Amino acid sequence: MKTGLDCRLGVLALVLISLGILGCRQPTGPEGVVYVAVDRGQSEPILKRFELQTGIRVRPVYDAEAAKTTGLVTRLLAESARPRCDVFWNNEPVQTLLLADRGLLDTYQPSAAADIPPAYRDPASRWTGIATRARVIVYNTKYVSPDEVPRSIFDLTSSKWQGKVAVANPQFGTTRTHIAALFAVLGQQQSQQWLRDLLANRVRIVDGNAMVKNLVARANPETSPIYVGLTDTDDVLSGRADGEPVDMIYPDQDSFGTLVLPGTVCLVRGAPHPKHARRLVEYLVAPEVESQLATGRAGFMPVRADTPAGKAVARLGTPRAMKLTCELLLEQLEPSSRWTREHFHP
Amino acid sequence: MPAILVTVVLILPLALVWLPGGPPQLATSGQVPRIDWNTLGASLAVAVAAATLAVMLGAALAAVFVLTDFPGRGIWATIALVPFICPPTVWALGQVYCYGGGGLMERWCGGAWRAAWMLSDGGHYTATTLVLAQIHTPLAMLIVARGLGRLHHAGLQSARLFLTPLGMVRWTIGAVRQEAVTAFLLVLALSLGNFAVPHVLQCRLYPIDIYARAANYLDQAGALWIALPLLAVTLFAAAGIAAVERRGRYDSSAPSPPWTPIRLGRKRRAVAALLVLYLALSSLLPLAAMVYECKSPGHFLETVLAAAQETENTLRIALGASLVACLAGVVVGIWVSTRGRLVIDILAIAPLAVPTLVLGLAYLRFYNRSWPIDLSVLGNTSVLVTLALAARGWPFVSRIVATGRRRIAPQWHEAASLGGLRTLGRWRWITGPLIVDHAAAGALVVFILAAGDVEISQMLCAPGSGTLAVRLFTFLHFGPTYVAANLALLQLTIVVAPVLVYFLLANRCLQIV
């Protein structure tokens, strides 16, 4: 018994010491930390390629559908006194604007972004826009013919689509930004009325945009008759790449246009690895990466006119975009969020 | 002393969590945290229903495995443990692939049966209750089995001779009511704090509100504030466990009278059929559906290679957490077992009832506070997540070790003292060898919890050091279905395989836990 116990205690001590060493080990080579809100399936290969090209180890933190971009923003905010992150690669602009507003972003003008149109660059050089997405109406191609597809977001409130529409929780993510944009473009009264009509039409509220696409793709007349929804282009194009029966239209092309949202890349103020962070920013905003995102399964719309893109990917300007400024969007973000908080209970 | 220090370090973040001075918040106007009593009520209802169901099913399974001569009981009991061993996210995902929209059952049986189900379960509350009950049934089974295992001390043979079958059932229920209540309260506390199952099943329960407050409203302090009512209920349940467990304690010094298991005779086939049906519907079919969604061995191999780093991180973190928890749990367990005060018992079991979300938030806020010394060196390592997972697990170890320590006959210690052995010597020659299996069982439970954890890991993992559970969490809704299915299968393999091997080789699960 003595030998057995001694042996076990010895092994325990050895393992504990080894784990302590393993757990506390610090990476020795050059490295950079990036918080990524772009879907992992798309962003992971891009970051791996950067590692191969530069020898700089990238340590990413990805967001999850449940937390969305705001989860990473929370983390950035919580760490503001001692930043751990070097680069924030966001899939939308509003949270980036909020961070910029709070003074959490550093200024940096990447040389690789010189050919990006000024509308997609921060005048103060705190962020650079790449790889845009649009808010679209997704529909199930098995149950909805192209003629029947709603052409406007206002069609979603008609009795024909009662109980057949899904949207993501408008308190978060790009749906939140979409509502703020509608507040800015249509005015508060008209937007609120549309939201009320949507609720009265028994809209299904789900966790995220990917869930909207999933519900539409798996629509079933008996169990889940959700045939249309509001989501982002990347969700629909990914679904199509997986062979799901979904397609999309850009809504309100005859009136105020579709919301188009660029992804953003920014440098965190007080980044622990500023030199490598700048290299990563240069890499992420380069045309090659944008081309990779545009030709990938998620089909982001490139901000550069000459960047190669997949067949299904629209060019900026082809879908008529809402006319918005960052200031206007930020201004309406809080009033619209407050309203949806009070009226939407998923 | 080192173990006491480790224990203090584990508890400290939780003790400091509601003190002011945390990291700044992105609070915007109108974001005052509000307790949603409807959701809290729904969570309570779901947890109570899940706990009741789990205790009933667990007691039935325990009765078959402990009291009867059902053939192959050890193997069946091990198979029945799988839902508890399996990470909750993976288990819930398997149920979705099997019984969810477009799942295996819908493909086999058509949509009609599901339509009827959906009509009665629009908010997915029933589905969540059933999955939570499935996950915790093995835990209830283990606890009730402990009570059934000592029925021979309470006069099982006499009861069998003199009581009618119905009277026998009543007598048995009365004899194990302490364990049944303990199991109910434990399952209630664990179900109330479970985030993974309602998240996967898209059921709006209270942990989702807490998570949304922390992650989406950018308000950790508010999340902790609204977590208070949930925490109060879970702590109350933990206090109940401590109080109930004090009522009757048995040690191994009493010689076990000889007894023969109840012969099932002709009923054996019926019992076997019911058992197979239960295991098929709850475990086998969902796992088969998950394997079906994986598409091919090639896809699985691709996932294994892509997730190699996360697999290594998972094993390293889970192993580290289980060892730290083991160290702290043994010290606390032994200390608690030698004291007889209710307050100490309650304090020792209370951390077990703290929801993982709250624990994760506590550690996150602890790290982000302003300290005189720079803690940022911890930020790039797995130390924080390992400690938080150890803090999650050590009450399990201390509870199991305390139970084991109480079973050691006091006469042995007295004899050793008379023989000249001092405290350290007695620990080395008597206590240590006799509780080492209990500590191992506790460490195994912590390994299972740590390897399947998603709440703490996704908050605290260092950048680039995510675990398999975090990878699955990020691919859950975004990625193609087969990626999530393959990741779930991989996680299942690395968690379940070592545990099953341990149980099959040691065949000790029912005796120890």
mmCIF file with all atom_site columns, N, CA, C and O in Angstrom, chain B residues 80 176 252 309 358 416 446:
data_model
loop_
_atom_site.group_PDB
_atom_site.id
_atom_site.type_symbol
_atom_site.label_atom_id
_atom_site.label_alt_id
_atom_site.label_comp_id
_atom_site.label_asym_id
_atom_site.label_entity_id
_atom_site.label_seq_id
_atom_site.pdbx_PDB_ins_code
_atom_site.Cartn_x
_atom_site.Cartn_y
_atom_site.Cartn_z
_atom_site.occupancy
_atom_site.B_iso_or_equiv
_atom_site.pdbx_formal_charge
_atom_site.auth_seq_id
_atom_site.auth_comp_id
_atom_site.auth_asym_id
_atom_site.auth_atom_id
_atom_site.pdbx_PDB_model_num
ATOM 1  N N  . ALA B 1 80  ? -25.807 3.813  -19.048 1.00 0.00 ? 80  ALA B N  1
ATOM 2  C CA . ALA B 1 80  ? -26.796 4.791  -18.581 1.00 0.00 ? 80  ALA B CA 1
ATOM 3  C C  . ALA B 1 80  ? -26.149 6.088  -18.110 1.00 0.00 ? 80  ALA B C  1
ATOM 4  O O  . ALA B 1 80  ? -26.809 7.120  -18.017 1.00 0.00 ? 80  ALA B O  1
ATOM 5  N N  . VAL B 1 176 ? -34.998 5.460  1.157   1.00 0.00 ? 176 VAL B N  1
ATOM 6  C CA . VAL B 1 176 ? -34.024 6.246  0.372   1.00 0.00 ? 176 VAL B CA 1
ATOM 7  C C  . VAL B 1 176 ? -34.497 7.688  0.161   1.00 0.00 ? 176 VAL B C  1
ATOM 8  O O  . VAL B 1 176 ? -33.999 8.377  -0.718  1.00 0.00 ? 176 VAL B O  1
ATOM 9  N N  . SER B 1 252 ? -18.319 2.592  7.103   1.00 0.00 ? 252 SER B N  1
ATOM 10 C CA . SER B 1 252 ? -18.042 1.248  6.620   1.00 0.00 ? 252 SER B CA 1
ATOM 11 C C  . SER B 1 252 ? -17.642 0.306  7.741   1.00 0.00 ? 252 SER B C  1
ATOM 12 O O  . SER B 1 252 ? -17.301 -0.841 7.493   1.00 0.00 ? 252 SER B O  1
ATOM 13 N N  . GLN B 1 309 ? -5.339  21.794 -32.210 1.00 0.00 ? 309 GLN B N  1
ATOM 14 C CA . GLN B 1 309 ? -4.879  22.709 -31.155 1.00 0.00 ? 309 GLN B CA 1
ATOM 15 C C  . GLN B 1 309 ? -5.914  22.801 -30.031 1.00 0.00 ? 309 GLN B C  1
ATOM 16 O O  . GLN B 1 309 ? -5.578  22.746 -28.842 1.00 0.00 ? 309 GLN B O  1
ATOM 17 N N  . VAL B 1 358 ? -22.137 32.727 -13.639 1.00 0.00 ? 358 VAL B N  1
ATOM 18 C CA . VAL B 1 358 ? -21.769 33.650 -12.560 1.00 0.00 ? 358 VAL B CA 1
ATOM 19 C C  . VAL B 1 358 ? -20.292 33.472 -12.200 1.00 0.00 ? 358 VAL B C  1
ATOM 20 O O  . VAL B 1 358 ? -19.555 34.444 -12.011 1.00 0.00 ? 358 VAL B O  1
ATOM 21 N N  . ALA B 1 416 ? -4.568  3.368  15.474  1.00 0.00 ? 416 ALA B N  1
ATOM 22 C CA . ALA B 1 416 ? -3.329  3.948  14.953  1.00 0.00 ? 416 ALA B CA 1
ATOM 23 C C  . ALA B 1 416 ? -2.734  4.934  15.952  1.00 0.00 ? 416 ALA B C  1
ATOM 24 O O  . ALA B 1 416 ? -1.506  4.985  16.133  1.00 0.00 ? 416 ALA B O  1
ATOM 25 N N  . VAL B 1 446 ? -14.743 16.272 -12.278 1.00 0.00 ? 446 VAL B N  1
ATOM 26 C CA . VAL B 1 446 ? -14.270 17.616 -12.654 1.00 0.00 ? 446 VAL B CA 1
ATOM 27 C C  . VAL B 1 446 ? -13.767 17.620 -14.090 1.00 0.00 ? 446 VAL B C  1
ATOM 28 O O  . VAL B 1 446 ? -14.027 18.555 -14.854 1.00 0.00 ? 446 VAL B O  1
#
